[in-house]
Coordinates of C-alpha atoms and ligand atoms in Angstrom, one line a residue:
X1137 CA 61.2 96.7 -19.3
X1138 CA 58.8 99.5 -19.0
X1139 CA 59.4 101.6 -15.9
X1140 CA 56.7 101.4 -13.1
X1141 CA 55.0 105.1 -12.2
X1142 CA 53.6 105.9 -9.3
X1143 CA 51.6 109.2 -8.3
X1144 CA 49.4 110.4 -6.2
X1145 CA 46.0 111.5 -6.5
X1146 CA 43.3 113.4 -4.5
X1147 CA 40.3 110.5 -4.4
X1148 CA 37.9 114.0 -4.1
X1149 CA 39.0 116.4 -7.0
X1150 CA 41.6 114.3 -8.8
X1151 CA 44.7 116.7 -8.4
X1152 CA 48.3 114.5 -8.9
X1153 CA 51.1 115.0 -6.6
X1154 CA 54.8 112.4 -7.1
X1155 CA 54.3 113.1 -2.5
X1156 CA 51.7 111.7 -0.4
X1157 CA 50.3 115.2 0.8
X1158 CA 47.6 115.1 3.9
X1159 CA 45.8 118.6 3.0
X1160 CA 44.9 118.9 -0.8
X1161 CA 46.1 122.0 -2.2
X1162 CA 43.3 122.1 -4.9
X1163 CA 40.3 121.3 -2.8
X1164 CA 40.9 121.6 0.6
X1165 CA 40.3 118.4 1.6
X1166 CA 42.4 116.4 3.9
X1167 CA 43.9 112.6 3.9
X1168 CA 42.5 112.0 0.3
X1169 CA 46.0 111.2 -1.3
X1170 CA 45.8 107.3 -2.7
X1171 CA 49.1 106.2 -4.3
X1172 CA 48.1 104.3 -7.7
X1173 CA 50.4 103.1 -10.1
X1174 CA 50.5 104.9 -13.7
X1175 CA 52.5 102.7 -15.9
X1176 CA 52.5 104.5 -19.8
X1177 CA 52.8 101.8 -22.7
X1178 CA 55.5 102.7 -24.8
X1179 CA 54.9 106.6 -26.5
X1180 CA 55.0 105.3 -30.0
X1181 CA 51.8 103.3 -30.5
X1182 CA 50.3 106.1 -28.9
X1183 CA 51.5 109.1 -31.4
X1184 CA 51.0 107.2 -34.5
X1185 CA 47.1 106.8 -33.2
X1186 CA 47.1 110.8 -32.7
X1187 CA 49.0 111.5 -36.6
X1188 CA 45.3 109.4 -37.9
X1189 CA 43.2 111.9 -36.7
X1190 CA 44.9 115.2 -37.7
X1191 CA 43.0 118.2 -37.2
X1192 CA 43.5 121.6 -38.6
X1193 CA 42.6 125.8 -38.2
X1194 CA 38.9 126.1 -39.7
X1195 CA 37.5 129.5 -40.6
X1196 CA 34.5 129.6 -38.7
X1197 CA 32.1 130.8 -41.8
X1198 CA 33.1 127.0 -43.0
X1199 CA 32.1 125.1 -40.4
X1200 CA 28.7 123.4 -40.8
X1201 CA 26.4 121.2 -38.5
X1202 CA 22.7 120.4 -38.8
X1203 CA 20.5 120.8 -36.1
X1204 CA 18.1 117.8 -37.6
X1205 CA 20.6 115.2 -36.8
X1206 CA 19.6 114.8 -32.9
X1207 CA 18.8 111.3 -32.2
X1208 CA 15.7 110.9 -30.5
X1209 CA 15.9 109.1 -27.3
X1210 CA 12.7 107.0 -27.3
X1211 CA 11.8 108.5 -24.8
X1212 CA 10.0 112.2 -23.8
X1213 CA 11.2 113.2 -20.4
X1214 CA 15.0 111.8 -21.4
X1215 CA 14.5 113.9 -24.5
X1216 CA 13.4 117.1 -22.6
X1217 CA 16.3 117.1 -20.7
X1218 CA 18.8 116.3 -23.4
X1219 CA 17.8 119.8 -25.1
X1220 CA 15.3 117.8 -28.1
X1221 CA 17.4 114.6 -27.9
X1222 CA 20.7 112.9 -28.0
X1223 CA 23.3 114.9 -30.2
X1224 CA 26.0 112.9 -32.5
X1225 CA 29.3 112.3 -30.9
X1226 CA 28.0 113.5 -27.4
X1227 CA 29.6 112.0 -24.7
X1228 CA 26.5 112.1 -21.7
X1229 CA 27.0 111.1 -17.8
X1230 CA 24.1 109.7 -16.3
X1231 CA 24.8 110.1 -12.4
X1232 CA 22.7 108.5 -10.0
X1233 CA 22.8 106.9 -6.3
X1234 CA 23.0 103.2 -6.5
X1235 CA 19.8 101.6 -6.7
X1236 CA 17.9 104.6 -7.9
X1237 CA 17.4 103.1 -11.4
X1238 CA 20.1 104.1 -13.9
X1239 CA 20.5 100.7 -15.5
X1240 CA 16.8 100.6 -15.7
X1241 CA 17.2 103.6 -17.6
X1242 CA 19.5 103.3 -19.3
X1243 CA 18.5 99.4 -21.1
X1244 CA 15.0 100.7 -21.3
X1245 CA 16.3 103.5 -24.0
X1246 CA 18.1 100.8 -25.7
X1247 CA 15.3 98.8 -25.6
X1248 CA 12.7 100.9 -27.0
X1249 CA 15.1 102.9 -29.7
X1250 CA 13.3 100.9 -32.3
X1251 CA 15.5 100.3 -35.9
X1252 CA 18.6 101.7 -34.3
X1253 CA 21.6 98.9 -32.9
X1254 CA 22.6 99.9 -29.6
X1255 CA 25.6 98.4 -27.6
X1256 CA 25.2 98.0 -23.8
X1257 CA 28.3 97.4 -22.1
X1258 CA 28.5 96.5 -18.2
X1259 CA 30.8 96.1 -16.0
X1260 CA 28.9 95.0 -13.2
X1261 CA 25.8 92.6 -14.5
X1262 CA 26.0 89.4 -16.3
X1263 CA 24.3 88.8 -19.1
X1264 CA 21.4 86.9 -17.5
X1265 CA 21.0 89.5 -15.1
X1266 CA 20.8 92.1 -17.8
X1267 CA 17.8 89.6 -19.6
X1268 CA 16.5 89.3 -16.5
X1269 CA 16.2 93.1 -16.2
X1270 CA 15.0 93.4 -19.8
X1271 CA 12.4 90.9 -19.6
X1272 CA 11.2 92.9 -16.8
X1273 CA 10.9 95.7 -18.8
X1274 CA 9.4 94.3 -21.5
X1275 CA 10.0 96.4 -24.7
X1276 CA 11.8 94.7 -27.2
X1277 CA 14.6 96.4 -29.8
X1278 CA 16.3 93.4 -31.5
X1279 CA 19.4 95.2 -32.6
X1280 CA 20.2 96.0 -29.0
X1281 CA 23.7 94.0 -28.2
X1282 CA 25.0 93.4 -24.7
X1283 CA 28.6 93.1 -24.0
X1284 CA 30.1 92.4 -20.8
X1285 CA 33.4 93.9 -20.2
X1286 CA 36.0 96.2 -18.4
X1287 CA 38.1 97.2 -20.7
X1288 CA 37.8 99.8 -22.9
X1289 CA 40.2 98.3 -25.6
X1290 CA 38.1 95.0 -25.9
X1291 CA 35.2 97.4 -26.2
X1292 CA 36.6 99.3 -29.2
X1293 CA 37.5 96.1 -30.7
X1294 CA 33.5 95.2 -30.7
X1295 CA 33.1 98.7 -32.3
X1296 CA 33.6 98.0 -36.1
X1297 CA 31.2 94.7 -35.7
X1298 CA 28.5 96.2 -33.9
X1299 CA 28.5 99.4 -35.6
X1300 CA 26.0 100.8 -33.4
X1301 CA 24.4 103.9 -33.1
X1302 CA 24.5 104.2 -29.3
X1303 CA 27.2 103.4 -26.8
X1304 CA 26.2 102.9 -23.3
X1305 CA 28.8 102.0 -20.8
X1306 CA 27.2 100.7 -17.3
X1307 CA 28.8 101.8 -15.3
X1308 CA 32.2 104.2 -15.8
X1309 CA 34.0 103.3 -12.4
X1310 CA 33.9 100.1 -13.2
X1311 CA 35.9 100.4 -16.7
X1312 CA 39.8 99.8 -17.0
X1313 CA 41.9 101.3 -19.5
X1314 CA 44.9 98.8 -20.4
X1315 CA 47.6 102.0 -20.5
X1316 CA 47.3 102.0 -16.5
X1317 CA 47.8 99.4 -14.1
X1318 CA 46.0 100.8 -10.9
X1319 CA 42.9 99.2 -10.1
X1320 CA 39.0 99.4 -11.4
X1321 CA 37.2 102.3 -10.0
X1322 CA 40.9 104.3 -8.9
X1323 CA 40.6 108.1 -9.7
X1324 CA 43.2 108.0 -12.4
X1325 CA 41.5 104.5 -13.9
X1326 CA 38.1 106.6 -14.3
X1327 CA 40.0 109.7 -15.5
X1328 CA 41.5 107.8 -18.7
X1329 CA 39.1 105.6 -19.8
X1330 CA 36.4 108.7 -19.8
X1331 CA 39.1 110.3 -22.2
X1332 CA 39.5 107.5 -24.0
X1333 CA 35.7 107.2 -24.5
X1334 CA 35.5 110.7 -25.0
X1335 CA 38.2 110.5 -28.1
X1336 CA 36.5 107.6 -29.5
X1337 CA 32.4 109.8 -29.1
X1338 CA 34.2 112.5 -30.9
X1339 CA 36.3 110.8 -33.6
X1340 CA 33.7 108.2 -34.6
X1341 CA 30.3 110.9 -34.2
X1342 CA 28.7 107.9 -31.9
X1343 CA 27.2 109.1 -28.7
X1344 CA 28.4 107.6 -25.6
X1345 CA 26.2 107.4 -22.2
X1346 CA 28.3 106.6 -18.8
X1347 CA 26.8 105.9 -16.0
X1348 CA 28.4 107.4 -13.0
X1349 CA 27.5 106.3 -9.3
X1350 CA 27.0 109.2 -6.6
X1351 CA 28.4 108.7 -2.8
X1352 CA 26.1 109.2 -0.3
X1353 CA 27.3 113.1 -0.1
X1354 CA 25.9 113.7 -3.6
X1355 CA 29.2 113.9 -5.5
X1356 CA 30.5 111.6 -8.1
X1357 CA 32.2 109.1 -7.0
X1358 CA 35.6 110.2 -9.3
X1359 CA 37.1 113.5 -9.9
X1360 CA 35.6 116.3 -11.1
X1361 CA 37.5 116.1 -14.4
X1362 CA 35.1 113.8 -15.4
X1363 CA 32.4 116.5 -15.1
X1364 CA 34.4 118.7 -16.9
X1365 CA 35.0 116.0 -20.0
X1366 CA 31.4 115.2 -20.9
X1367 CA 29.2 117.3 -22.7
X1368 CA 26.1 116.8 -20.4
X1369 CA 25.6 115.6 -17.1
X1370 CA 22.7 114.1 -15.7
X1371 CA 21.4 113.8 -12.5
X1372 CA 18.7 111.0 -11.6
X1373 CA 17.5 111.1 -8.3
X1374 CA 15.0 110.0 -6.3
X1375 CA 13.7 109.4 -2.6
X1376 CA 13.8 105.6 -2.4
X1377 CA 10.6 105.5 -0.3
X1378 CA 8.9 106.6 -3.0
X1379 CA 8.3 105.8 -7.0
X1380 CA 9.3 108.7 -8.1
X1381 CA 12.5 109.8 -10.2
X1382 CA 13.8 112.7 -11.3
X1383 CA 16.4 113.5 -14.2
X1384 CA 17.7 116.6 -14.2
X1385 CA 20.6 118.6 -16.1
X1386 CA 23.2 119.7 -14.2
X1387 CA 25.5 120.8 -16.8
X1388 CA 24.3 120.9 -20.9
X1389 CA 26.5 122.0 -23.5
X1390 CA 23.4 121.3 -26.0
X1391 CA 20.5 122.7 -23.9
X1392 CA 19.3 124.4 -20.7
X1393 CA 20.2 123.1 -17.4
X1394 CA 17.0 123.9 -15.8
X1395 CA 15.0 120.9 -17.4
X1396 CA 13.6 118.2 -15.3
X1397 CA 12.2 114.9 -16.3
X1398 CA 9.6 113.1 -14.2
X1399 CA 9.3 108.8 -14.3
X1400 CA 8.0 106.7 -11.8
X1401 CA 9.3 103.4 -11.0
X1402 CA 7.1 100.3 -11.4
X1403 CA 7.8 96.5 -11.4
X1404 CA 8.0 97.1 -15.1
X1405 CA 10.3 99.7 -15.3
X1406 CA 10.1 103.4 -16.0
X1407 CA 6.9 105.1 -16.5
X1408 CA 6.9 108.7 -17.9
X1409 CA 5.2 111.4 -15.8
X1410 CA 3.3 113.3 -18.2
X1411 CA 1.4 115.4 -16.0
X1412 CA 3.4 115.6 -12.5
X1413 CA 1.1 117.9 -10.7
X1414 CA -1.3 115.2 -10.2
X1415 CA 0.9 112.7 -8.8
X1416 CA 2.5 114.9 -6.5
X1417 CA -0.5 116.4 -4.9
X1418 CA -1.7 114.3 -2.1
X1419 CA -5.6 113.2 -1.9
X1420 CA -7.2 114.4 1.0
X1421 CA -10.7 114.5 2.2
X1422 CA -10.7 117.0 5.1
X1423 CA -8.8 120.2 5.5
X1424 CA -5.5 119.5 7.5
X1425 CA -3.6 122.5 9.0
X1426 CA -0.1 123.0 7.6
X1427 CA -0.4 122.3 4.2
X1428 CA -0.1 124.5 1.6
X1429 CA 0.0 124.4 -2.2
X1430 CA 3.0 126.2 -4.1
X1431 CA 2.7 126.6 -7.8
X1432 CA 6.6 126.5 -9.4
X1433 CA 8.6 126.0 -12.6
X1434 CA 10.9 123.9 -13.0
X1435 CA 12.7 124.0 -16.3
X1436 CA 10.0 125.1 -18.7
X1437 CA 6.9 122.8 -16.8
X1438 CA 4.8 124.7 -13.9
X1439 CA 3.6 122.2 -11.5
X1440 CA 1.9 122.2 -8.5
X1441 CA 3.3 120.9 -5.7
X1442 CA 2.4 120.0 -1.3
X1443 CA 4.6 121.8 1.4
X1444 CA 3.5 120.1 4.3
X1445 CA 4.7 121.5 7.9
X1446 CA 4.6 121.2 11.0
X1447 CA 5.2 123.6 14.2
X1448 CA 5.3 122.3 17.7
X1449 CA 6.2 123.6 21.4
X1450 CA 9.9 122.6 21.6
X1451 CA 10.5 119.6 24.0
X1452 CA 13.6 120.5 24.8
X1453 CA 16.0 123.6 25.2
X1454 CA 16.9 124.1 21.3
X1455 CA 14.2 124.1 19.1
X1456 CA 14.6 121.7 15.8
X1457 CA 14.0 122.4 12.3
X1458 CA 14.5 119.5 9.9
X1459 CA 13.4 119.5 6.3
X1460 CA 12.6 117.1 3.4
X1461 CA 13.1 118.5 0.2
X1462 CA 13.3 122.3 0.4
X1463 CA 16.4 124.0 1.8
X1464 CA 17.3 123.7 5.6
X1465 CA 19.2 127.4 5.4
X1466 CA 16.4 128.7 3.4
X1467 CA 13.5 127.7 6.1
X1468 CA 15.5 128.9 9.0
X1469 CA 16.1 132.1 7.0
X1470 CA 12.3 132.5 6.4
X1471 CA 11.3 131.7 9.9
X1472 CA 13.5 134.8 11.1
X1473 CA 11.7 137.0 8.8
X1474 CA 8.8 135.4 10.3
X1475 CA 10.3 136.2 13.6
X1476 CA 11.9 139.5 13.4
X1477 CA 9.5 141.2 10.7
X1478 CA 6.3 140.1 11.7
X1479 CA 6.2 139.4 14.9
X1480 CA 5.2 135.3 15.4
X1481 CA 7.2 133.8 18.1
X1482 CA 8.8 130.8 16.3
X1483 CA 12.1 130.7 17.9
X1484 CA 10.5 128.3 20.6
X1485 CA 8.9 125.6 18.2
X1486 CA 10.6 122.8 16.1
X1487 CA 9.5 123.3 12.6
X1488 CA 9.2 120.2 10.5
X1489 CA 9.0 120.6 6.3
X1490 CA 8.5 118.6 4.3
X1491 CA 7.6 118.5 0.3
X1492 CA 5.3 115.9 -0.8
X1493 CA 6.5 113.0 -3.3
X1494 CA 9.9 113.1 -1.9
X1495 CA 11.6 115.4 -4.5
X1496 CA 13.4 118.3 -4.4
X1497 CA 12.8 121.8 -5.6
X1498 CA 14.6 124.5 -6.1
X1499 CA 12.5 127.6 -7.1
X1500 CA 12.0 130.9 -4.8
X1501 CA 8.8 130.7 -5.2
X1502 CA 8.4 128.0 -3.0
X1503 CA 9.0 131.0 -0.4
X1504 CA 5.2 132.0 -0.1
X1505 CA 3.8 128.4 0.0
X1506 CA 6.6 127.4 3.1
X1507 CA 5.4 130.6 4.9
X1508 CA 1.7 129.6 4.6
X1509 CA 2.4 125.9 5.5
X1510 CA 4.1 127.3 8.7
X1511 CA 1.6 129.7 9.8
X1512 CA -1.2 127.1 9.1
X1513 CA 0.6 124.6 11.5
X1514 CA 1.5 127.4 14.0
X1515 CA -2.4 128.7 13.6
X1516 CA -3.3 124.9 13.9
X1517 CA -6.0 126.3 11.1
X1518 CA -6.4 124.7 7.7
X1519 CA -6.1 126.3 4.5
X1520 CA -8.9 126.1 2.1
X1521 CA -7.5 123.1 -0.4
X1522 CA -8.5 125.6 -3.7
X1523 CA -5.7 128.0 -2.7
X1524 CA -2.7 127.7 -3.9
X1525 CA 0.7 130.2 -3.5
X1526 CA 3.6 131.6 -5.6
X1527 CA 5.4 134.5 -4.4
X1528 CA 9.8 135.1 -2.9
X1529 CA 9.9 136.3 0.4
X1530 CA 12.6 138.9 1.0
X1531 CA 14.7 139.4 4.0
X1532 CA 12.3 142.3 5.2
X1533 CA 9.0 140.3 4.7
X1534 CA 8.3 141.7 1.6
X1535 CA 6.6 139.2 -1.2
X1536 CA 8.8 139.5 -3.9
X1537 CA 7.8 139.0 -7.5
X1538 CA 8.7 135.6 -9.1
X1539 CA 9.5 134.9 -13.3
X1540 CA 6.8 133.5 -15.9
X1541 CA 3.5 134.4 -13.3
X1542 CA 0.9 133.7 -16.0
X1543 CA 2.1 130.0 -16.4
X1544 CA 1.7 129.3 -13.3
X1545 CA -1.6 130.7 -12.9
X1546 CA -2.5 129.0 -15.9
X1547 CA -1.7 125.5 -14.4
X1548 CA -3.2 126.2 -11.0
X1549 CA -6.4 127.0 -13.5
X1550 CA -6.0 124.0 -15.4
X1551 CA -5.8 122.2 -11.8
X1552 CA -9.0 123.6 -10.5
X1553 CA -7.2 126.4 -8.2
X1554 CA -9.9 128.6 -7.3
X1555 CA -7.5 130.9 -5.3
X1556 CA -4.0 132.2 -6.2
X1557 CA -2.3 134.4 -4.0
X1558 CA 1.0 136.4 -5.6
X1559 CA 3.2 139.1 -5.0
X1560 CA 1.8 142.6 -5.5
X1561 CA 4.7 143.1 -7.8
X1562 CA 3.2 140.4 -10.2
X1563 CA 0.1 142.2 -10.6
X1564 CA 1.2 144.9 -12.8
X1565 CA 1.5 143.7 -16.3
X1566 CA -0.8 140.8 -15.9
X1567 CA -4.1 141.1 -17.3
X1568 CA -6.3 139.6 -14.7
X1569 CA -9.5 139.4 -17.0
X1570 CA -7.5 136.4 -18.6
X1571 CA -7.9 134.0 -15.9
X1572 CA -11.0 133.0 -13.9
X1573 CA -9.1 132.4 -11.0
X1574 CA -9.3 134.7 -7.9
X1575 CA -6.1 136.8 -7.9
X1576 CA -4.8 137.8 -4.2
X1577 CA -2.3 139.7 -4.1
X1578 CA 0.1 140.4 -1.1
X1579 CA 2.9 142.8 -0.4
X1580 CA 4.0 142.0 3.1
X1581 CA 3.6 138.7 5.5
X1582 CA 1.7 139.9 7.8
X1583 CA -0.9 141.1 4.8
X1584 CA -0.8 137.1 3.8
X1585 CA -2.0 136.4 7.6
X1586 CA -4.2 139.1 7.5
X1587 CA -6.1 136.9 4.4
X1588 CA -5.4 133.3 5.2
X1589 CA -6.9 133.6 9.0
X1590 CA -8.0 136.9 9.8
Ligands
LIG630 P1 18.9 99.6 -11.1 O1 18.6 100.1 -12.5 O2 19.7 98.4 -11.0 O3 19.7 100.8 -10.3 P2 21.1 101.4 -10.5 O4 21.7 100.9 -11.8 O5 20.9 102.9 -10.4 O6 22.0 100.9 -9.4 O7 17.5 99.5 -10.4 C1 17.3 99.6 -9.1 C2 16.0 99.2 -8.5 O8 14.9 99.3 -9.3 C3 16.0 97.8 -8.0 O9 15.9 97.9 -6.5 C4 14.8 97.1 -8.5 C5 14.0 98.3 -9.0 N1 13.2 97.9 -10.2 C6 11.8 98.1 -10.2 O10 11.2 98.5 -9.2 N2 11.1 97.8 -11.4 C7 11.7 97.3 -12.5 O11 11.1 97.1 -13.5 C8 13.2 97.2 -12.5 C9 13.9 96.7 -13.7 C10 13.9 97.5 -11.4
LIG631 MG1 23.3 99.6 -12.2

């Protein structure tokens, strides 16, 4: 009889111990030590399966790959971020809070991957509810196969019959790898069955998507390793207020990490976002203080997007500062430059930011826009709605230049800006004859008052 194992693993990073242990010695972390029971099948199946699939020394001159075979994902946005679509034998994580829309995702590439078998597996939906979903949907690929299962050795089985040319596994903490005994969802559970499908993307060239739920902190719910396993990890995210989602890359061994795709949520599924300025710019009739436009780039796409804030007299001793989308530390680092460097007595108000559309960006150009917003709420004086802002603010109030300045005035163009103010920085070089826009551009914060309200 096969002796049970026990060990114990960190539920945050993963790390084994034989000893319950209260502090984690690889992450800090305390009272994360879960006993789960690691019972090995015997060692010989198991070395026989590793003798197939012998691999030896290649010279590096010998080795050849194409760069045509990418399989296109059917769809633009999941493309983009993929680095030009979904490479053979990849093993991709699609995480995701739950609720957000991963499944949706997820079954409406399958379903619109036309001429190409796809296997869904889940864990957590019957087969009616997946119908349910796809009917929903609508789009229709007839060679797309659903299997319900946990276990990754029933799945292989399917493998040979199905032959498809897409794996998706729905969701990963819910898979079970016969070679353990500790339950579904248990860090050492998720840790073996992602290597197992990881063995099987790589041996068989078929690419293999698992979804991955987040906790409410924003990590996977499972180690780390996992992260380090796949090839690419996606993030899909999302405030659930609104319709809109975002994809990013978080990690891309066959592309850029900075990619973003757009969809927005409807009761038939995911729409693309083609053009996400225009969805994330609110209508407006009249001039509102404390809005201000910032153009960014995120990934390769400039878009223009709404910092909305607003500064009031404290009502009690502390002042508050809350934001929505855009750095907490970064706002209260701004509104001491405001402070200190120029002078505007913040320290008194609560300051309230917020981005429009519910997303979040991450692009120091946002600095200029936040700055504007602020002074517009502290000024209670509107800014004209054809201005728009891209510009870093530095830790002495200087406007900072920011990368790729003629894309952005390019879109603010396209957008019908009439007014783009920039770092001085970003002047030289650019040929302003080039744009019909009306360049401003501003060294210092107090030069940015100075324009915006006199
Ligand atoms: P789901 O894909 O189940 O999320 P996850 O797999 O990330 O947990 O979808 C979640 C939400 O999306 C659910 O609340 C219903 C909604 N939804 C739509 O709004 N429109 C649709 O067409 C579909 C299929 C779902
Ligand atoms: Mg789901």
């Amino acid at each position: 009889m096969a002796k049970v194992k026990k060990a114990y693993f960190c539920q945050n990073c993963g790390a084994q111990s034989p000893k319950w242990i209260g502090k984690c010695p690889s992450c800090g972390e305390w009272n994360t030590y879960v006993e789960e029971i690691i019972q090995k099948e015997k060692s010989g199946s198991t070395k026989t399966q590793e003798k197939s699939h012998r691999v030896y020394p290649q010279k590096i001159d010998e080795i050849t790959y194409s760069t045509e075979s990418r399989i296109s994902s059917s769809s633009k946005e999941l493309n983009r971020v993929l680095g030009g679509g979904i490479v053979p034998g990849s093993i991709v994580l699609v995480g995701g809070e739950p609720g957000i829309g991963k499944s949706t995702l997820m079954l409406q590439v399958a379903l619109r991957l036309s001429g190409q078998k796809v296997l869904y597996v889940s864990g957590e939906e019957s087969e009616q509810q997946i119908k349910m979903r796809a009917e929903r949907i609508g789009a229709r690929n007839k060679d797309t196969y659903i299997l319900t299962s946990t276990q990754t050795d029933e799945i292989f089985s399917f493998m040979d019959e199905v032959d498809p040319a897409i794996l998706i596994i729905d969701s990963i903490q819910s898979i079970t790898t016969s070679q353990l005994e500790s339950s579904a969802g248990s860090i050492s559970q998720i840790r073996e069955s992602a290597s197992e499908l990881h063995k099987f993307a790589k041996n068989s060239g078929i690419p293999v998507f698992l979804i991955g739920h987040i906790t409410k902190e924003g990590h996977l719910a499972g180690p780390k390793v996992l992260e380090h396993m796949v090839d690419t990890v996606l993030q899909f995210e999302g405030d659930r207020n609104y319709g809109y989602r975002i994809i990013r890359s978080v990690k891309n061994r066959f592309g850029s990490t900075s990619e973003l795709g757009i969809y927005e949520m409807l009761g038939t599924g995911l729409r693309e976002v083609d053009n996400p300025s225009e969805i994330l710019l609110s209508q407006r009739d009249e001039d509102m203080s404390g809005i201000a436009i910032a153009a960014t780039i995120e990934g390769l796409r400039p878009m223009l997007i709404e910092i909305q804030a607003l500064v009031s007299n404290a009502a009690y001793g502390t002042p508050q500062r809350s934001s929505t989308g855009f750095d907490l530390r970064r706002l209260n680092m701004l509104l001491a430059v405001l402070e200190k460097r120029s002078g505007f007595r913040l320290s008194t108000k609560d300051v309230f930011l917020n981005i429009a559309g519910g997303i979040r960006v991450d692009d120091p150009a946002l600095d200029l826009a936040v700055i504007a917003s602020v002074l517009s709420s502290n000024e209670d004086t509107a800014i004209d709605q054809k201005s728009c802002f891209a510009g870093e603010v530095g830790l002495s109030g200087e406007i900072r230049a920011v990368t790729r300045i003629d894309q952005r005035i390019s879109e603010a163009e396209k957008l019908g800006f009439e007014r783009m103010f920039i770092s001085s920085f970003n002047k030289k070089g650019l040929n302003l004859s080039d744009f019909k826009i009306e360049i401003v551009p501003v060294s210092r914060v107090e030069n940015l008052f100075r324009h915006l309200f006199g």
